[in-house]
GROMACS .gro file of C-alpha atoms in nm:
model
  120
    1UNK     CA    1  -0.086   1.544  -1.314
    2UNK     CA    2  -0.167   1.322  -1.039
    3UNK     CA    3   0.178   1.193  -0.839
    4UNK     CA    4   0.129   0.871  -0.591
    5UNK     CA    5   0.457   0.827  -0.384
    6UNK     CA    6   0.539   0.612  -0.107
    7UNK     CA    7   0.831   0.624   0.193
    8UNK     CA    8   0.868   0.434   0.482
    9UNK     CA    9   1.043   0.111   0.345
   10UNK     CA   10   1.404  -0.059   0.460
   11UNK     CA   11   1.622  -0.340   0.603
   12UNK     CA   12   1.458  -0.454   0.910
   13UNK     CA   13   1.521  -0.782   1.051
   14UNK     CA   14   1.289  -1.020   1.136
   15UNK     CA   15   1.051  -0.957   1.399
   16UNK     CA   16   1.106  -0.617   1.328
   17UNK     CA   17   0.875  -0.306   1.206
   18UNK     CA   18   0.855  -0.055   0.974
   19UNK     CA   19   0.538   0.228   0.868
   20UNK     CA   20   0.553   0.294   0.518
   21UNK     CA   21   0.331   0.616   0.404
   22UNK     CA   22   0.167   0.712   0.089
   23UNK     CA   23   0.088   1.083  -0.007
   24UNK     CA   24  -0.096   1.147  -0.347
   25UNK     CA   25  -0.072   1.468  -0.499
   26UNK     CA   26  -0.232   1.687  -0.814
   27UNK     CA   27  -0.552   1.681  -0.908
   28UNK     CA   28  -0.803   1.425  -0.790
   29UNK     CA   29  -1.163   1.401  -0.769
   30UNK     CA   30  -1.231   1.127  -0.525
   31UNK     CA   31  -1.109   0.804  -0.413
   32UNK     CA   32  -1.271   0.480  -0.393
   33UNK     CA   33  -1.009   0.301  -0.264
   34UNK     CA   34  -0.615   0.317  -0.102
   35UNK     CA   35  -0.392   0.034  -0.072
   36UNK     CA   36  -0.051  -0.163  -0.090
   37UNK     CA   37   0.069  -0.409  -0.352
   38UNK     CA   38   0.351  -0.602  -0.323
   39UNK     CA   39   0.591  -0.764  -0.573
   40UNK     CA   40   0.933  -1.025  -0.538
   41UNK     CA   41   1.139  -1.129  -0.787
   42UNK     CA   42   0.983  -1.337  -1.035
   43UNK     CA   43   0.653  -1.303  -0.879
   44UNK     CA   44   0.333  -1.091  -0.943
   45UNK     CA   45   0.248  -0.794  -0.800
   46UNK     CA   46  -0.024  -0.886  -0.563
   47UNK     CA   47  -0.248  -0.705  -0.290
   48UNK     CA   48  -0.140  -0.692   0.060
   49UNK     CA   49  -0.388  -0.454   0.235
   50UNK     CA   50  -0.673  -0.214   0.089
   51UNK     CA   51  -0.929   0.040   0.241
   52UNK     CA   52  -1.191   0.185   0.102
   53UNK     CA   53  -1.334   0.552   0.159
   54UNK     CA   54  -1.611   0.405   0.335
   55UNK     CA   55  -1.312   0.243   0.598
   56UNK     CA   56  -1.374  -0.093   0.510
   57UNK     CA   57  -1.015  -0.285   0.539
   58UNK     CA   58  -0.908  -0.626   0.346
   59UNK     CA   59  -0.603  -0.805   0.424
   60UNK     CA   60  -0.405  -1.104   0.211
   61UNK     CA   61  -0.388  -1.386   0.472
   62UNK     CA   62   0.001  -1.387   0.526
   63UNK     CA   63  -0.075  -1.055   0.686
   64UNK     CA   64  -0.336  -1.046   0.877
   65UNK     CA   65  -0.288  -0.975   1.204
   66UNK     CA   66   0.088  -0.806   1.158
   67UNK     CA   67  -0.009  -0.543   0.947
   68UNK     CA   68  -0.222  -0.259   0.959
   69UNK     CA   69  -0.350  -0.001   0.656
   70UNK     CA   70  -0.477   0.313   0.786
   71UNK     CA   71  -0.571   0.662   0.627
   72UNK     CA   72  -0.383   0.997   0.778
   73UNK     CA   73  -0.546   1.331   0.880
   74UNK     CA   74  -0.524   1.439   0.508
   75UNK     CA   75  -0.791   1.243   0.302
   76UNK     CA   76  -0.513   1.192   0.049
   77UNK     CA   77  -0.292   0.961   0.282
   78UNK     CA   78  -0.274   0.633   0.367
   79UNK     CA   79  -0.021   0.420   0.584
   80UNK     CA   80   0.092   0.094   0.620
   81UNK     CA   81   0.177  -0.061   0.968
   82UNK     CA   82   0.381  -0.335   0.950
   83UNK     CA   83   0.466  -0.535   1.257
   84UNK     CA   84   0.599  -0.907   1.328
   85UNK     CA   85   0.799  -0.901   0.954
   86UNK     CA   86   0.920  -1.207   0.828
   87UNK     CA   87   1.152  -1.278   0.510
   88UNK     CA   88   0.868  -1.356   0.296
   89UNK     CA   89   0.754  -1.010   0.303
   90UNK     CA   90   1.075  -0.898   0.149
   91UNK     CA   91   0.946  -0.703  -0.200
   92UNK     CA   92   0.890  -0.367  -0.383
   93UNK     CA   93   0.539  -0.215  -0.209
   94UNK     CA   94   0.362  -0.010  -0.420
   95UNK     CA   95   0.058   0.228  -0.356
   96UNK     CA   96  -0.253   0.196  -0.494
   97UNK     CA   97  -0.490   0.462  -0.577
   98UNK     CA   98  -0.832   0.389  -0.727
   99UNK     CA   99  -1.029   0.700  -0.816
  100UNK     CA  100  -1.347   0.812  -0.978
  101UNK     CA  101  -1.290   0.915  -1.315
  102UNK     CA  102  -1.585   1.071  -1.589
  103UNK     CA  103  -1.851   0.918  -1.560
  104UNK     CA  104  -1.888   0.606  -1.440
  105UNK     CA  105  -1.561   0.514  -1.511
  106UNK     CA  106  -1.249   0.480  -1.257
  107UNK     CA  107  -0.876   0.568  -1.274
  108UNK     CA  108  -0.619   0.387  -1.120
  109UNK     CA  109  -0.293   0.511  -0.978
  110UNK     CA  110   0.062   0.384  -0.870
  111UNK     CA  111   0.317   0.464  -0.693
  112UNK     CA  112   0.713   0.414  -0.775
  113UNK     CA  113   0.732   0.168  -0.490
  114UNK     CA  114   0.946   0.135  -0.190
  115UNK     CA  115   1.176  -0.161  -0.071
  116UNK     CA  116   1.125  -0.400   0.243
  117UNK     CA  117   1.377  -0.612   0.282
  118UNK     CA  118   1.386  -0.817   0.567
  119UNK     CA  119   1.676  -1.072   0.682
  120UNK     CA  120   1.923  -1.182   0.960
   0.00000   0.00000   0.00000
């Protein structure tokens, strides 16, 4: 019932930029938490950027500075400013969506993922 999808994602090359979006829709009680993943071939899908509903922002170290994770007018989207892109950031980006479930117990939510590819 709940739907996470994300847009925004493309061939850029380096140096170049790109704002991927993420809208979640259905029924949702509350969020704790929006953010990106990434995954490359062969490797695991790790965090690139997360913010909490309190606004509090975390970045992996290969991005800091060059990206930027902000939430939209809607409390139920979240963007992903990417500047400065280098080849290494070439992957599937997924959305993440942690929300309260019963309880004390939370839900987590993905998206389908978008490509970045960036090259010469």
């Amino acid at each position: 019932q709940v739907q996470v999808a994300e847009s925004g994602g493309g061939l850029v090359q380096p140096g170049g930029s790109l704002r991927l979006s993420c809208t979640v829709s259905g029924t949702i009680f509350s969020i704790n938490a929006m953010g990106w993943y990434r995954q490359a071939p062969g490797k695991e899908r790790e965090l690139v950027a997360a913010l909490t509903a309190g606004g509090s922002a975390n970045y992996d170290s290969s991005v800091k500075d060059r990206f930027a994770i902000s939430r939209g007018n809607a409390v139920n989207t979240v963007y992903l400013q990417m500047n400065d892109l280098k080849p290494e950031d070439t992957g599937g980006y997924y959305c993440h969506v942690e929300s309260k479930g019963s309880g004390w117990s939370n839900v987590d939510y993905w998206g389908q993922g978008t490509q970045v590819t960036v090259t010469s």
